[in-house]
Coordinates of C-alpha atoms in Angstrom, one line a residue:
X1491 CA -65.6 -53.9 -42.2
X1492 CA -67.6 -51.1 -40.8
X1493 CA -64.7 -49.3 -38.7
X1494 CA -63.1 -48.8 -42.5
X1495 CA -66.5 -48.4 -44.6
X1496 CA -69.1 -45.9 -41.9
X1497 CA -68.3 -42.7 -41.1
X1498 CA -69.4 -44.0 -37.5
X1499 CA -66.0 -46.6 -37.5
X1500 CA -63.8 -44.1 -39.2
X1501 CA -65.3 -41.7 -36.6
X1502 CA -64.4 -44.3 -33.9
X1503 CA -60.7 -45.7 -35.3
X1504 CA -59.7 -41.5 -35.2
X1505 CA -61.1 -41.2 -31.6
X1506 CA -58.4 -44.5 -30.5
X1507 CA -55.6 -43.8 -32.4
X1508 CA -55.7 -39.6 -31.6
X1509 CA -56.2 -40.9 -27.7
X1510 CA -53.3 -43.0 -28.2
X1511 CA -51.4 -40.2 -29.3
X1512 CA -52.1 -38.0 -26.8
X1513 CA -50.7 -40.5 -24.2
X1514 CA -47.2 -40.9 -26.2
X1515 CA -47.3 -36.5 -26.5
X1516 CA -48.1 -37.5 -22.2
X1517 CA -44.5 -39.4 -22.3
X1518 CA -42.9 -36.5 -24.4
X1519 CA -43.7 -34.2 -22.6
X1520 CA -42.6 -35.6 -19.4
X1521 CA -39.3 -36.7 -21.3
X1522 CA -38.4 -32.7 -22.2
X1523 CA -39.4 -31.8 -18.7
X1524 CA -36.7 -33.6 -17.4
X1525 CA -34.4 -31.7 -19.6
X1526 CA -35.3 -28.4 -17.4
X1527 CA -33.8 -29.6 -14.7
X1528 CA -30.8 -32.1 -16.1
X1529 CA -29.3 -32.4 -19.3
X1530 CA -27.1 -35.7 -18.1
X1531 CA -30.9 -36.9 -17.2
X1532 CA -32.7 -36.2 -20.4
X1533 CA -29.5 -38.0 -22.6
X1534 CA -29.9 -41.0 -20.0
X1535 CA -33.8 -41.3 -21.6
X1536 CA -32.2 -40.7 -25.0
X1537 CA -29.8 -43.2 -24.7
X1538 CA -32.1 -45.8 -23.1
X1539 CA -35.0 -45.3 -26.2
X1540 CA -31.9 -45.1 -28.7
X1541 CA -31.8 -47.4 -31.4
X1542 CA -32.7 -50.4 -30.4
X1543 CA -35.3 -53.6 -31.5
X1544 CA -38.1 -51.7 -28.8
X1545 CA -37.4 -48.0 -30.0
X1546 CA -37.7 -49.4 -33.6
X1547 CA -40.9 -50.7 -33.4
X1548 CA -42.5 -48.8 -31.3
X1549 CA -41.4 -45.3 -33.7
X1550 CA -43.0 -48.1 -36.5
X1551 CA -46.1 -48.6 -34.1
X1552 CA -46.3 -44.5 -33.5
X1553 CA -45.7 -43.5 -37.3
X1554 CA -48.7 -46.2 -37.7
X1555 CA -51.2 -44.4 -35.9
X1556 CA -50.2 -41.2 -37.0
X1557 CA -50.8 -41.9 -40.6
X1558 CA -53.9 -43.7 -39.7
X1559 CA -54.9 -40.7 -37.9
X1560 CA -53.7 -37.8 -40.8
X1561 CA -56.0 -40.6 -43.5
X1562 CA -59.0 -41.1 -41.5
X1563 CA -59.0 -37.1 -40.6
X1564 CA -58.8 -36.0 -44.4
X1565 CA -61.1 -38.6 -45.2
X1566 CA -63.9 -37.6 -43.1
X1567 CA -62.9 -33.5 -44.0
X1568 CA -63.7 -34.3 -47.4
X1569 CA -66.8 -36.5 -46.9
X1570 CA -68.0 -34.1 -44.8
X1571 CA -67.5 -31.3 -47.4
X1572 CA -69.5 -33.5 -49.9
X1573 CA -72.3 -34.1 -47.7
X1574 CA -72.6 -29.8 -47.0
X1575 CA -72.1 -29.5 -51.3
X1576 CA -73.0 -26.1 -52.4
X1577 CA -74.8 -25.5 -48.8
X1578 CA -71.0 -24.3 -47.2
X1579 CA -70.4 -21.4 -50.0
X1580 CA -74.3 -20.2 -49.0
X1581 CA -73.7 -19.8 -45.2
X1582 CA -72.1 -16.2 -44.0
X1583 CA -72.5 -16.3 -40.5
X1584 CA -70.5 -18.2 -38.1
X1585 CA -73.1 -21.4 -36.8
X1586 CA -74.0 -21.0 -33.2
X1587 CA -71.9 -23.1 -30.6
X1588 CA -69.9 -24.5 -33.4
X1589 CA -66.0 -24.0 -32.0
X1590 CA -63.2 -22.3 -33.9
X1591 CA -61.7 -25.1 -34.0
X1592 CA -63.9 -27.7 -35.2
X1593 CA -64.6 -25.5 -38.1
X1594 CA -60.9 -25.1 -39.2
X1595 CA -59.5 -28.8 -38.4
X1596 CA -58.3 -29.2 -42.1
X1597 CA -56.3 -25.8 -41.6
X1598 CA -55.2 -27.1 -38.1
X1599 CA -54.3 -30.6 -39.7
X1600 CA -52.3 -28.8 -42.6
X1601 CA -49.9 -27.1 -39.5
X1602 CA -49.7 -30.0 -37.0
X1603 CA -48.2 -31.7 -40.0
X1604 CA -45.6 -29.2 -41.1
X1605 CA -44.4 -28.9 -37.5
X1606 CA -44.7 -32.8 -37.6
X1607 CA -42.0 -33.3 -40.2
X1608 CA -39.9 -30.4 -39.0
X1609 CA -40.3 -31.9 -35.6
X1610 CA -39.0 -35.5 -37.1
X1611 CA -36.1 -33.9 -39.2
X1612 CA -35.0 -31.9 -36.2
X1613 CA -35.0 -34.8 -33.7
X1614 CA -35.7 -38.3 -34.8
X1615 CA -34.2 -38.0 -38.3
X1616 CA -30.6 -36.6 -36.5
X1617 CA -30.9 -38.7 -33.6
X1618 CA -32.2 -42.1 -33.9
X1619 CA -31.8 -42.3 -37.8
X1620 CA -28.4 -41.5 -37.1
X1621 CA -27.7 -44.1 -34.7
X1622 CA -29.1 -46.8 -37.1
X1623 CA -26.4 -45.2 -39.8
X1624 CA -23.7 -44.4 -37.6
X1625 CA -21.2 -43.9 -40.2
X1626 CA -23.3 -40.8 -41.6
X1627 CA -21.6 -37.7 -39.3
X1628 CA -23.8 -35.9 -37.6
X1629 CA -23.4 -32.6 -35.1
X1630 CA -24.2 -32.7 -32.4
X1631 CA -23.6 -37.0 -31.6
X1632 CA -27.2 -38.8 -31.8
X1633 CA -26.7 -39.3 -28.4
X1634 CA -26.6 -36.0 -27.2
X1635 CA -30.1 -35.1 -27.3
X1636 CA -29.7 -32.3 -24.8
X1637 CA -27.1 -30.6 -26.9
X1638 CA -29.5 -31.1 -30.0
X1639 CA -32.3 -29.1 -27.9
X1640 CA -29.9 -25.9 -27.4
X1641 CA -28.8 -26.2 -30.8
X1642 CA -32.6 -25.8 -32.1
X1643 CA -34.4 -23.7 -29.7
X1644 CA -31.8 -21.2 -29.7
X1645 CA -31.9 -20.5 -33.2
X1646 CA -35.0 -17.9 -33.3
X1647 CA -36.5 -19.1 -36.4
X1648 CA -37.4 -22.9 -35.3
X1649 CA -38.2 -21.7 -31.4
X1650 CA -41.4 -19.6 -33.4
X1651 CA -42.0 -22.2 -35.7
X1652 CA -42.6 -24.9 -32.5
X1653 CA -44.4 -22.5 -30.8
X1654 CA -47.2 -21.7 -33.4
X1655 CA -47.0 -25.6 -34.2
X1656 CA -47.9 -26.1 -31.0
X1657 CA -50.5 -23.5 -30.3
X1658 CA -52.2 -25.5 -33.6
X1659 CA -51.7 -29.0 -31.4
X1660 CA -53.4 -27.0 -28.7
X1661 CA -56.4 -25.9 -30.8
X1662 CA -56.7 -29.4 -32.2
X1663 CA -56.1 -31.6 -29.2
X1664 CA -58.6 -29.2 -26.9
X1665 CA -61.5 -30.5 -29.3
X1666 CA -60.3 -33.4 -30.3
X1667 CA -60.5 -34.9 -26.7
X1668 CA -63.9 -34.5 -25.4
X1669 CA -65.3 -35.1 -29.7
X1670 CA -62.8 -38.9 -29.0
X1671 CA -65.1 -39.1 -25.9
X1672 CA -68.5 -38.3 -27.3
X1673 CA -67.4 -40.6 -30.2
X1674 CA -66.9 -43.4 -28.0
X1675 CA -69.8 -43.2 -25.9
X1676 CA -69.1 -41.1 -23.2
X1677 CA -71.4 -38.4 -24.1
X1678 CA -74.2 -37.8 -21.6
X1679 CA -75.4 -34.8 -20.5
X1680 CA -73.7 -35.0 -17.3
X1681 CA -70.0 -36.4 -18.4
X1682 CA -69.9 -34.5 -21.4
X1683 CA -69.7 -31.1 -19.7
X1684 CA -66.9 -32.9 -17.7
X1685 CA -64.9 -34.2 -20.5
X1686 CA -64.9 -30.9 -22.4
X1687 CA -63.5 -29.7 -18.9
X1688 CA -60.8 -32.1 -18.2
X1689 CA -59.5 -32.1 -22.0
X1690 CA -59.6 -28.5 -22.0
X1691 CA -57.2 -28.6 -18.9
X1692 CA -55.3 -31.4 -19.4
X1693 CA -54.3 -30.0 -23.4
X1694 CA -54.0 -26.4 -21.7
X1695 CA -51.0 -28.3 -19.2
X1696 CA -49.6 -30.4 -21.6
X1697 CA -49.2 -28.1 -24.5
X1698 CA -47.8 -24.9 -21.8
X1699 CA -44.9 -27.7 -20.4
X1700 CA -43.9 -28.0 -24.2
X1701 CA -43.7 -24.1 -25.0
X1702 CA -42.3 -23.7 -21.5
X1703 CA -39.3 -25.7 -22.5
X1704 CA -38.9 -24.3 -25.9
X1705 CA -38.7 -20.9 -24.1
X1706 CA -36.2 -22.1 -21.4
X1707 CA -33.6 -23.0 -24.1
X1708 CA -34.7 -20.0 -26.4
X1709 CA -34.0 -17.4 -23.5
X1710 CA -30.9 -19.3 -21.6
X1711 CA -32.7 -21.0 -18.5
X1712 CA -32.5 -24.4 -19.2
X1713 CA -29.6 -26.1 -17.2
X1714 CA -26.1 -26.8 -18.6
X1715 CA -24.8 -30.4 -19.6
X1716 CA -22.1 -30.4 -16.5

């Protein structure tokens, strides 16, 4: 099947599952927004996505396309490290036009996914695994999602560590956007300009909401639970 045997398809199944992704971060985002301005609203959304049959399979369908994602991404790393061979320990200066970014994705990957399972032990794994095991005791309750934000944003040591994590989702996601475009098609003269433009604002937004909120909790200006 050529979207699992050409570097074209690979190309092509990392551009659909990364947009995917993008959207849910969308949702998440908007999710810990609401948390800036009620906690009783944020634990409302946690209690409705709890664990239930939907939330299940949809954390199934998301943990899907994230390995997908991670696979295809070292995948084409490494195949595009075989194709340079020796030729990548001969070049010294830094390629014209060639971003920062595009250049140090593996390095980029290597963070997003140490935030990634810091991210799911702090949240998902004390949240919704522990409402699928209730009778393992957990502090704060699974429900209490709002508590479970003050709890790790005010601890100095995890607020840094989602910050830099997410200054790496930045860097990634700001090329990753227009290169899922220019994979897919979208790529003329005219419209490519464009999409480098509108990824390069819409990551900018997305990824300042998510360090805006881990700073509101960090510094004492998020809202309190009553």
């Amino acid at each position: 099947m050529w979207l699992i045997n050409s570097s074209i398809g690979r190309k092509v199944v990392m551009s659909v599952t990364g947009i995917a992704l993008i959207l849910f971060l969308t949702f998440h985002c908007c999710m810990n927004v609401a948390a800036l301005f009620s906690g009783e609203a944020y634990n409302t959304i946690c209690e409705l996505l709890g664990a239930n049959w939907y939330a299940v399979v949809a954390t199934l369908g998301l943990a899907a396309l994230a390995v997908i994602h991670i696979v295809y991404a070292f995948i084409l790393t490494m195949q595009n490290r075989r194709a340079r061979g020796s030729e990548r320990y001969a070049i010294t200066d830094k390629p014209e036009k060639v971003e920062w970014a595009s250049q140090n994705m593996l390095v980029l990957g290597i963070i997003i996914l140490l935030g990634l399972l810091l991210h799911l032990f702090n949240f998902w794994y004390n949240m919704m695994f522990a409402e699928l095991f209730p009778s393992i005791h957990f502090d704060p309750a699974p429900a209490d999602g709002f508590g479970k934000m003050i709890t790790t944003f005010q601890n100095p040591v995890f607020s840094v560590l989602y910050i830099v994590w997410l200054v790496a989702l930045w860097f990634h996601l700001s090329h990753g956007f227009w290169s899922a475009m220019h994979t897919l098609g979208w790529n003329g003269k005219t419209w490519f300009c464009r999409w480098k433009l509108i990824g390069l604002i819409y990551t900018t937004i997305l990824i300042a909401l998510f360090i805006i909120v881990v700073l509101a909790f960090w510094f004492g200006f998020a809202p309190s639970l009553s």
